[in-house]
mmCIF file with all atom_site columns, C-alpha atoms and ligand atoms in Angstrom:
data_model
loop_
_atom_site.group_PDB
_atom_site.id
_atom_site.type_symbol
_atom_site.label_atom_id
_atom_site.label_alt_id
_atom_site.label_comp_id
_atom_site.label_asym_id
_atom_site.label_entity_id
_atom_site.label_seq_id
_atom_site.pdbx_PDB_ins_code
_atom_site.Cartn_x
_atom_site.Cartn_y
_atom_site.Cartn_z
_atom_site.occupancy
_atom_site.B_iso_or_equiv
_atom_site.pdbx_formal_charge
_atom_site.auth_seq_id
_atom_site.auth_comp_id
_atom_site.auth_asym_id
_atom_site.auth_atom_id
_atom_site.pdbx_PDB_model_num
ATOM   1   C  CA  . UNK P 1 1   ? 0.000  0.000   0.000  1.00 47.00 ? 1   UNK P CA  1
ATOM   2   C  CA  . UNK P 1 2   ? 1.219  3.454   -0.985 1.00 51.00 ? 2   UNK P CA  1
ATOM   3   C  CA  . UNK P 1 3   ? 0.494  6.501   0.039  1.00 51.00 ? 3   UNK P CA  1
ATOM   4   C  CA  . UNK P 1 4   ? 1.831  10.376  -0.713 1.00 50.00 ? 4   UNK P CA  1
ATOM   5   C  CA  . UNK P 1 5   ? 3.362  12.033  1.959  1.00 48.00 ? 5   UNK P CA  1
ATOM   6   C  CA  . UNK P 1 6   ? 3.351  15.989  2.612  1.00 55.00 ? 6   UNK P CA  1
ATOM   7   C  CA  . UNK P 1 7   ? 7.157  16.154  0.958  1.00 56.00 ? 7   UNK P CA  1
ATOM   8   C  CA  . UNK P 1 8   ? 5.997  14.725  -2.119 1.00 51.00 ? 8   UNK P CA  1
ATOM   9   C  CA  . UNK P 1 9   ? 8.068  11.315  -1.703 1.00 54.00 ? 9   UNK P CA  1
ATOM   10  C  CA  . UNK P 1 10  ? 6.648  7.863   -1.778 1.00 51.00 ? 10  UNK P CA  1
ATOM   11  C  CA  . UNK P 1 11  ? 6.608  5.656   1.764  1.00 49.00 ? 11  UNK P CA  1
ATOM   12  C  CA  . UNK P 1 12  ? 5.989  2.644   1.883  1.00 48.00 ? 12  UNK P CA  1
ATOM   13  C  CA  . UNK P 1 13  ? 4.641  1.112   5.291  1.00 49.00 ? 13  UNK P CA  1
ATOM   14  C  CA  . UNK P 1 14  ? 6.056  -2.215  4.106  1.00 50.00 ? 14  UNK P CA  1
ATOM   15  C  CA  . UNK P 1 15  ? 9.163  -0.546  4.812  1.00 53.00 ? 15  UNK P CA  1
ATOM   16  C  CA  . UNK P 1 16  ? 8.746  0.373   8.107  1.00 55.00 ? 16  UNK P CA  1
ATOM   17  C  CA  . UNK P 1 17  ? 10.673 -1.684  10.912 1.00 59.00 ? 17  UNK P CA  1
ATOM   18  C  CA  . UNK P 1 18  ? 8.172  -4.857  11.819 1.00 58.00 ? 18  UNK P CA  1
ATOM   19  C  CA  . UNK P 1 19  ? 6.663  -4.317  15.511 1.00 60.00 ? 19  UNK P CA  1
ATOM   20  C  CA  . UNK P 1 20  ? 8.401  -7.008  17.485 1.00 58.00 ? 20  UNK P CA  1
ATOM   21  C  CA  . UNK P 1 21  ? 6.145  -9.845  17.805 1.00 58.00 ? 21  UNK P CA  1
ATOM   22  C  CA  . UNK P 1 22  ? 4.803  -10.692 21.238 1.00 58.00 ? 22  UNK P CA  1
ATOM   23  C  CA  . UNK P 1 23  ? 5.027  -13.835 22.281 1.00 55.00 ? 23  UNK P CA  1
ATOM   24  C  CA  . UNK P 1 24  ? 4.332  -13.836 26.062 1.00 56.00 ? 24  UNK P CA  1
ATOM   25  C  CA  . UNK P 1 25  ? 4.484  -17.719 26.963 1.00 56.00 ? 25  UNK P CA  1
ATOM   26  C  CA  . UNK P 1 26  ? 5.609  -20.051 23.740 1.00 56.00 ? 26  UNK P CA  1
ATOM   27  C  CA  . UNK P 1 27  ? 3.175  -23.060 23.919 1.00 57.00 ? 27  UNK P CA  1
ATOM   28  C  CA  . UNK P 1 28  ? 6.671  -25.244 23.870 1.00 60.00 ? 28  UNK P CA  1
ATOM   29  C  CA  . UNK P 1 29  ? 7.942  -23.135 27.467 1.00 53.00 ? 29  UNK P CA  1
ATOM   30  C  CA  . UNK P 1 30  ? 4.131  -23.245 28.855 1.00 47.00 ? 30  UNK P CA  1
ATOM   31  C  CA  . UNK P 1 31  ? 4.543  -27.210 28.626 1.00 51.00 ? 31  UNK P CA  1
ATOM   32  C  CA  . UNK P 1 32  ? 7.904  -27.522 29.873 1.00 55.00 ? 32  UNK P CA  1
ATOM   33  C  CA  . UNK P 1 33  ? 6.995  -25.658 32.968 1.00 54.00 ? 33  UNK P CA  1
ATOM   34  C  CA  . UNK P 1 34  ? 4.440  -27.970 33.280 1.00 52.00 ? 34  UNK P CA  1
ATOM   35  C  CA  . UNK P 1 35  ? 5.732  -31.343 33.203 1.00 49.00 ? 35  UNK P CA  1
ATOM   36  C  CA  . UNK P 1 36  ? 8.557  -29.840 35.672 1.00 45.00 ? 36  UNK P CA  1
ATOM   37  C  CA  . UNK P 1 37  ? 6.007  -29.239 37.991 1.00 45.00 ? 37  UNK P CA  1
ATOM   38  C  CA  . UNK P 1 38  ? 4.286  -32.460 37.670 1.00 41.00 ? 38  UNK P CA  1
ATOM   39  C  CA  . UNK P 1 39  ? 7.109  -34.163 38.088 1.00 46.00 ? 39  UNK P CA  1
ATOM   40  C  CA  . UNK P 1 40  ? 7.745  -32.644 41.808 1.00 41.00 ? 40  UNK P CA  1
ATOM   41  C  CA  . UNK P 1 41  ? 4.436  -33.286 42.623 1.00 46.00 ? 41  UNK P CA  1
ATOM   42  C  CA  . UNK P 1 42  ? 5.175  -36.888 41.548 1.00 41.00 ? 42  UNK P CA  1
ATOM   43  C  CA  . UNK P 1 43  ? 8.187  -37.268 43.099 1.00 46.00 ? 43  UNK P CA  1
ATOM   44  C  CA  . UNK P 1 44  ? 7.446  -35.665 46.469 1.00 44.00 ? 44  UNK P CA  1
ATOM   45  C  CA  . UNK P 1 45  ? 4.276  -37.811 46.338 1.00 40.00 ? 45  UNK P CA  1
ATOM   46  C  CA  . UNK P 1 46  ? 6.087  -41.037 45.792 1.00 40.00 ? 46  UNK P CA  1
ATOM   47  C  CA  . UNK P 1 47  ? 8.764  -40.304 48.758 1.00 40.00 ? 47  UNK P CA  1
ATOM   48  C  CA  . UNK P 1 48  ? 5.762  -39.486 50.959 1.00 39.00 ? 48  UNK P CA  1
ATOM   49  C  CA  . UNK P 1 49  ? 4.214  -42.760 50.148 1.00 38.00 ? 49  UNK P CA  1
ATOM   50  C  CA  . UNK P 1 50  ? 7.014  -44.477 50.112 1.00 39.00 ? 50  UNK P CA  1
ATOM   51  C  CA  . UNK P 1 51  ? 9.414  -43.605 52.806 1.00 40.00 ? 51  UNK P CA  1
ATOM   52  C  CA  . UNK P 1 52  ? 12.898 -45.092 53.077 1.00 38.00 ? 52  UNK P CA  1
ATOM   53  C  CA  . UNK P 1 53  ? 13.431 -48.528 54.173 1.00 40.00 ? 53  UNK P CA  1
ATOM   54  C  CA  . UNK P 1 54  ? 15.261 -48.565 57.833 1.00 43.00 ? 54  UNK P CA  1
ATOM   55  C  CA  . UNK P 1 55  ? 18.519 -49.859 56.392 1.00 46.00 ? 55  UNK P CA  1
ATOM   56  C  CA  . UNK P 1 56  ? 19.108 -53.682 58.620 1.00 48.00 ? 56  UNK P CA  1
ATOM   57  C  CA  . UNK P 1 57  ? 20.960 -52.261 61.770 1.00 48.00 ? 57  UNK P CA  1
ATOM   58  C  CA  . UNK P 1 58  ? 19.240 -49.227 61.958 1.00 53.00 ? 58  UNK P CA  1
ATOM   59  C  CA  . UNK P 1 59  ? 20.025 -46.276 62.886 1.00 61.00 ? 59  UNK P CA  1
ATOM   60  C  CA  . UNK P 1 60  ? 22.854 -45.219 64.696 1.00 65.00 ? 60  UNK P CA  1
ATOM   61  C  CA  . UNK P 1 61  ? 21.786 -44.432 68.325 1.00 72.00 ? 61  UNK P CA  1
ATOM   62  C  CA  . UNK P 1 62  ? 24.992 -43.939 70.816 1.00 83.00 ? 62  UNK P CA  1
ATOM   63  C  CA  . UNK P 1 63  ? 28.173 -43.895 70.942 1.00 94.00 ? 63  UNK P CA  1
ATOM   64  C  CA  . UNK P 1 64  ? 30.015 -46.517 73.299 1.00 96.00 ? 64  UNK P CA  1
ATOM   65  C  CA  . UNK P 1 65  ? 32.784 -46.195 74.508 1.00 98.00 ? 65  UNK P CA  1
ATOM   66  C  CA  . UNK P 1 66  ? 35.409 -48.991 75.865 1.00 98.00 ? 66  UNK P CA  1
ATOM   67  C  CA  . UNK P 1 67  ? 38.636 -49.543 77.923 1.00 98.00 ? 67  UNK P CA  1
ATOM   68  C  CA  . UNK P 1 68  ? 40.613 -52.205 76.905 1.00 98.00 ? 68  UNK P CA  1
ATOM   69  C  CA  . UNK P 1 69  ? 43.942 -53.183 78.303 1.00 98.00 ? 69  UNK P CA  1
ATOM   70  C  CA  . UNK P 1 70  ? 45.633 -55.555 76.117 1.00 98.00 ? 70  UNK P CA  1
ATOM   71  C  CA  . UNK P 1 71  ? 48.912 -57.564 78.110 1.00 98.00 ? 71  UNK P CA  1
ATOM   72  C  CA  . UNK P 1 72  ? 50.264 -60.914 77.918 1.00 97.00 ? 72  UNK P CA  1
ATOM   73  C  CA  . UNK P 1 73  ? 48.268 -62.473 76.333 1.00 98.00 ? 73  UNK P CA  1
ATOM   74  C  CA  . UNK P 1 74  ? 44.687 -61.293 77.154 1.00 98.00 ? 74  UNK P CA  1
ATOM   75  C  CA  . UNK P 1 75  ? 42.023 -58.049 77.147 1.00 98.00 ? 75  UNK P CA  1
ATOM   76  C  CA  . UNK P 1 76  ? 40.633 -56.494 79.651 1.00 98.00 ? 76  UNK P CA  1
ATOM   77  C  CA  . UNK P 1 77  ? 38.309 -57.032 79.603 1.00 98.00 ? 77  UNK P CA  1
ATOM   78  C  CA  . UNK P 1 78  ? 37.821 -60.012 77.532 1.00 98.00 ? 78  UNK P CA  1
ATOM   79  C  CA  . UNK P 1 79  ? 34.064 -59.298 76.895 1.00 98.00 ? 79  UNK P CA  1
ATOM   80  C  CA  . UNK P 1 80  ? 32.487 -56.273 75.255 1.00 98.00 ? 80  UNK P CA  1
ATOM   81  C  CA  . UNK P 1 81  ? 28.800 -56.232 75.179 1.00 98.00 ? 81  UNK P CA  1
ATOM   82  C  CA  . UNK P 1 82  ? 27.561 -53.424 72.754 1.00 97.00 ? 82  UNK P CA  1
ATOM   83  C  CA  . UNK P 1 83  ? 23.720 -52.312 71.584 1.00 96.00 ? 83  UNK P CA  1
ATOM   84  C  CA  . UNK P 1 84  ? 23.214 -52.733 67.918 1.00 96.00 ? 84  UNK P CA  1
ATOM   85  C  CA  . UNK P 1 85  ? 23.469 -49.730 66.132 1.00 96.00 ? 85  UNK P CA  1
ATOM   86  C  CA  . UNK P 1 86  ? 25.954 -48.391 68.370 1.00 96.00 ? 86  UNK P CA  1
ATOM   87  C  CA  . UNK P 1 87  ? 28.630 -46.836 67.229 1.00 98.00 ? 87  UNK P CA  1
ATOM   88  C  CA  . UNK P 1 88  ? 31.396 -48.010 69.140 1.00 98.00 ? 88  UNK P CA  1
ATOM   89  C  CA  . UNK P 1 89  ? 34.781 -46.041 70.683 1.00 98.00 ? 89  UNK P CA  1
ATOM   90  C  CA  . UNK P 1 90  ? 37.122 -48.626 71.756 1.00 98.00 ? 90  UNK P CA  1
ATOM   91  C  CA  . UNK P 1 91  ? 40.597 -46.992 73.609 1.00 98.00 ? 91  UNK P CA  1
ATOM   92  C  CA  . UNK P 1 92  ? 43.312 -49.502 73.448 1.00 98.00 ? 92  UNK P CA  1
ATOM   93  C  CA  . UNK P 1 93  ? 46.540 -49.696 75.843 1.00 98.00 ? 93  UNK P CA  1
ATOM   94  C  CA  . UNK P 1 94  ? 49.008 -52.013 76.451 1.00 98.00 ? 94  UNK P CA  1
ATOM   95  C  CA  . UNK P 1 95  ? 50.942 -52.835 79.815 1.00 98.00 ? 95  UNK P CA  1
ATOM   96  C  CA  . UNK P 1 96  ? 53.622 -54.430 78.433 1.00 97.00 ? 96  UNK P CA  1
ATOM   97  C  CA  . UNK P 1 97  ? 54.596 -54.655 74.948 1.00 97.00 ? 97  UNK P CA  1
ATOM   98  C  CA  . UNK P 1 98  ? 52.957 -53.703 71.672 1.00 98.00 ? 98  UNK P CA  1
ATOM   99  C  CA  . UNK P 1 99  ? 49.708 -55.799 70.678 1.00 98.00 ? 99  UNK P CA  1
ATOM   100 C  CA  . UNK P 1 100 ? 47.114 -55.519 67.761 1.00 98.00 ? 100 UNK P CA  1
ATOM   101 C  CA  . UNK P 1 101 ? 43.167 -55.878 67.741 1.00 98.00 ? 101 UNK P CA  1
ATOM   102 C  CA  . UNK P 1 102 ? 41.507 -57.053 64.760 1.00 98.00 ? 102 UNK P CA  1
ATOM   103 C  CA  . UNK P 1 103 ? 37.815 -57.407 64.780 1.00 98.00 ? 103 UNK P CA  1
ATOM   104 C  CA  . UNK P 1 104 ? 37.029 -58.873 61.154 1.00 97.00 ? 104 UNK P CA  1
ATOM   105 C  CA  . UNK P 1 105 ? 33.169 -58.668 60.535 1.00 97.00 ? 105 UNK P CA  1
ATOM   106 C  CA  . UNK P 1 106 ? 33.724 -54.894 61.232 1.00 98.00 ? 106 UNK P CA  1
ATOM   107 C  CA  . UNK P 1 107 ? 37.021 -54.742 59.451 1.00 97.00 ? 107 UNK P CA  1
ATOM   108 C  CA  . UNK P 1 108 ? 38.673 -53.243 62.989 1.00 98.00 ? 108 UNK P CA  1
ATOM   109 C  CA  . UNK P 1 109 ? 42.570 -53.661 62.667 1.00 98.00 ? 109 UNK P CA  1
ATOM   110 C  CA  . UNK P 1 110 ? 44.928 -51.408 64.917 1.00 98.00 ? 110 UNK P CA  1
ATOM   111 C  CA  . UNK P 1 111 ? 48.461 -51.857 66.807 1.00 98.00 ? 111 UNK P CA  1
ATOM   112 C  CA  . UNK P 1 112 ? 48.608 -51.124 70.020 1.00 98.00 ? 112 UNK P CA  1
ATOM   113 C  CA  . UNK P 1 113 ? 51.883 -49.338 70.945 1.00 97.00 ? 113 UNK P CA  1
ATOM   114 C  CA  . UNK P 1 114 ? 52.860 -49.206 74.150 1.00 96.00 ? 114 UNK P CA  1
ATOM   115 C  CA  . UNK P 1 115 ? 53.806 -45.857 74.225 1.00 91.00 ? 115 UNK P CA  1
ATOM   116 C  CA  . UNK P 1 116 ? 49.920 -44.530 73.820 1.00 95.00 ? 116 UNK P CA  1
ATOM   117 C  CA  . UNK P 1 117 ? 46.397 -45.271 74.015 1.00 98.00 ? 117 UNK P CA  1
ATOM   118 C  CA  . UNK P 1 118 ? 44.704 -45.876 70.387 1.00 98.00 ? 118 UNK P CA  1
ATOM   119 C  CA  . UNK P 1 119 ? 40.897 -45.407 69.899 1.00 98.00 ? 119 UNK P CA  1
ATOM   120 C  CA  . UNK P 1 120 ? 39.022 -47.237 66.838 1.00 98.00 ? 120 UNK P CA  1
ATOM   121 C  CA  . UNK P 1 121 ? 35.601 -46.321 65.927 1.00 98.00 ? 121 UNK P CA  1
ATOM   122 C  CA  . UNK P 1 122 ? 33.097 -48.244 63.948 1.00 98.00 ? 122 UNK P CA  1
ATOM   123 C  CA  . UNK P 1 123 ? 29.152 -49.109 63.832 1.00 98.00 ? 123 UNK P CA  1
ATOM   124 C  CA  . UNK P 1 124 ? 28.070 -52.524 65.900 1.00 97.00 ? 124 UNK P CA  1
ATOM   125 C  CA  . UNK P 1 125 ? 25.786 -53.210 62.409 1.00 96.00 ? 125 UNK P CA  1
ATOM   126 C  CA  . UNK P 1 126 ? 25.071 -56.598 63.047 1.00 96.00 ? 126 UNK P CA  1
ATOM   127 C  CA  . UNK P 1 127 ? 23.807 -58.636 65.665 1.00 98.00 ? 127 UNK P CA  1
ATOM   128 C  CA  . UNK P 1 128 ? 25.680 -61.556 67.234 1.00 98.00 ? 128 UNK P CA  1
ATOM   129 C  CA  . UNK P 1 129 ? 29.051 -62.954 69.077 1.00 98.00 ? 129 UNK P CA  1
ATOM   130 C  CA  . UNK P 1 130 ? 32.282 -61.932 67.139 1.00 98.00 ? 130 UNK P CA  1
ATOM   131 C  CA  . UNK P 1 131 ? 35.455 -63.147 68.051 1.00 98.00 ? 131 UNK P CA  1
ATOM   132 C  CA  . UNK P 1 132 ? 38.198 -60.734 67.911 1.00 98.00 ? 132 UNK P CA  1
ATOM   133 C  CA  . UNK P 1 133 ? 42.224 -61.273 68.798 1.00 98.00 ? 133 UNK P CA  1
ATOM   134 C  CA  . UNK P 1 134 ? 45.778 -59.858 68.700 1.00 98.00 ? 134 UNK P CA  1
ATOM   135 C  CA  . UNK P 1 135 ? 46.890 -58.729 65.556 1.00 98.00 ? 135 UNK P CA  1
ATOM   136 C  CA  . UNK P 1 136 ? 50.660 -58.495 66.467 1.00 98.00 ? 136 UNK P CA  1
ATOM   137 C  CA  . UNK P 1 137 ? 53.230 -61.324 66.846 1.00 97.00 ? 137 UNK P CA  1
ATOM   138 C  CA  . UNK P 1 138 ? 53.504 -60.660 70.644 1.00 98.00 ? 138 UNK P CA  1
ATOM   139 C  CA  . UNK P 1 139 ? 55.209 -64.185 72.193 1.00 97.00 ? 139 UNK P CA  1
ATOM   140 C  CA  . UNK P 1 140 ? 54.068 -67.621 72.959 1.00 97.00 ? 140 UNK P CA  1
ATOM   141 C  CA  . UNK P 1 141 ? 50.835 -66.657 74.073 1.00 98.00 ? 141 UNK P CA  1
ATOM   142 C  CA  . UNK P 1 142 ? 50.003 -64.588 70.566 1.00 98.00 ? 142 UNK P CA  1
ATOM   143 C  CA  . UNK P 1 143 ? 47.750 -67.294 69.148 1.00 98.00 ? 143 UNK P CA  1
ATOM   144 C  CA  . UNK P 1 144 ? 45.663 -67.430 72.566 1.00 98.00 ? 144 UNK P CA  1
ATOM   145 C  CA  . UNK P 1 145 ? 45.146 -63.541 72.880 1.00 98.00 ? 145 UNK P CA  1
ATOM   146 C  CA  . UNK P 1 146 ? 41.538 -63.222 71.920 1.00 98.00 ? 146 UNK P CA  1
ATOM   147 C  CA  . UNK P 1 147 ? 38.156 -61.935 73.331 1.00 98.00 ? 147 UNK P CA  1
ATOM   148 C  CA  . UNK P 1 148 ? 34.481 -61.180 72.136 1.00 98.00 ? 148 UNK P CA  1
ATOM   149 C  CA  . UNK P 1 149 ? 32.308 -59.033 70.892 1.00 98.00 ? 149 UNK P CA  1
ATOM   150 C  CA  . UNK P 1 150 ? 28.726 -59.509 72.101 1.00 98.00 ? 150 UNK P CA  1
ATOM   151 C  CA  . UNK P 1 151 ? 26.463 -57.239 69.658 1.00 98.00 ? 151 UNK P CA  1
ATOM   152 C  CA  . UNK P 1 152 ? 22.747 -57.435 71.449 1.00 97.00 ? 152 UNK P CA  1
ATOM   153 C  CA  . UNK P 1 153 ? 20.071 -57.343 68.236 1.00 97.00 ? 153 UNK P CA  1
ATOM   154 C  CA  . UNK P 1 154 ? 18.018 -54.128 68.797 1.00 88.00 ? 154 UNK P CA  1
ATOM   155 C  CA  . UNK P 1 155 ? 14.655 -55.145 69.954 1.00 77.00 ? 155 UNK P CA  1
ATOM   156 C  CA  . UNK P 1 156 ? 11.837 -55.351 67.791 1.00 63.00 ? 156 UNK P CA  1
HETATM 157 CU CU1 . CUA A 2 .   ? 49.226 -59.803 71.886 1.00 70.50 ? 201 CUA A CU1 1
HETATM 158 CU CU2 . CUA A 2 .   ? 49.728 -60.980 69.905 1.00 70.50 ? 201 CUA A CU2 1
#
C-alpha cells in the first residue's frame, strides 16, 4: 500500500521496521513448565508414600565407649557387650609390649603401641558374638590372645 506524503516522496509502510512480535508464553515453554512441575508433585508424592526402608541395623543411636587393656596375652576385659546400632569407641593400651586388635566382621585392625592409648571407631551393624584377637606377633601366648564381641540385636 502506498500513500503520498506531505514532501511529495513515496513511503511505503512495508518498509517500516516490523513491531516485534509478542510472544508472552511459547506453547513449547508453557509445557515444559508444566511437566517440571508435575514431576515434583510426583516425586514428592512417591517419597511421601514411600518412605525409606530402615537400612538392617538401623540407625545409629549412641556412641560406646570402651577400655581395653591388652597384656600378655589377654584383654581387659575379655568381653564387650555393645547395643546394635551403636557406634562403638574402643581406647586400646598395652601394659607391656605392643599388641594388635583385629575385629574382622567390622574390618577393625589397629596396633597397640605401648607408648599410647589408640581409639578405633566403627558401627556394631550386626547382631551376634564376634570373636576378635591380637593382631601383632607378641610371644608364645600370641595365638591365645583373643576376646568377644557380644552385639545385642536391637529389639523389635
Ligand atoms: Cu598380643 Cu599378639
Amino acid at each position: 500500500m502506498h500513500h503520498n506524503s506531505p514532501d511529495g516522496r513515496v513511503h511505503s509502510t512495508a518498509s517500516l521496521p516490523p513491531a516485534p512480535i509478542q510472544r508472552p508464553h511459547s506453547a513449547e515453554t508453557f509445557l515444559k513448565r508444566n511437566v517440571f512441575v508435575l514431576m515434583l508433585a510426583l516425586s514428592a508424592t512417591v517419597s511421601w508414600a514411600w518412605p525409606q526402608q530402615d537400612p538392617g541395623g538401623g540407625s545409629v543411636t549412641e556412641t560406646k565407649t570402651v577400655d581395653i587393656v591388652a597384656s600378655r596375652f589377654k584383654f581387659e576385659p575379655a568381653t564387650i557387650t555393645v547395643a546394635q546400632g551403636d557406634r562403638v569407641r574402643l581406647r586400646l593400651r598395652s601394659t607391656d609390649r605392643a599388641h594388635g586388635i583385629s575385629i574382622r566382621p567390622f574390618r577393625v585392625r589397629a596396633l597397640i603401641p605401648t607408648s599410647e592409648t589408640v581409639t578405633v571407631e566403627f558401627v556394631a551393624d550386626k547382631a551376634g558374638t564376634f570373636a576378635f584377637s591380637c593382631s601383632e606377633s607378641c610371644g608364645t601366648g600370641h595365638s591365645t590372645m583373643k576376646g568377644q564381641l557380644v552385639v545385642l540385636a536391637k529389639a523389635n
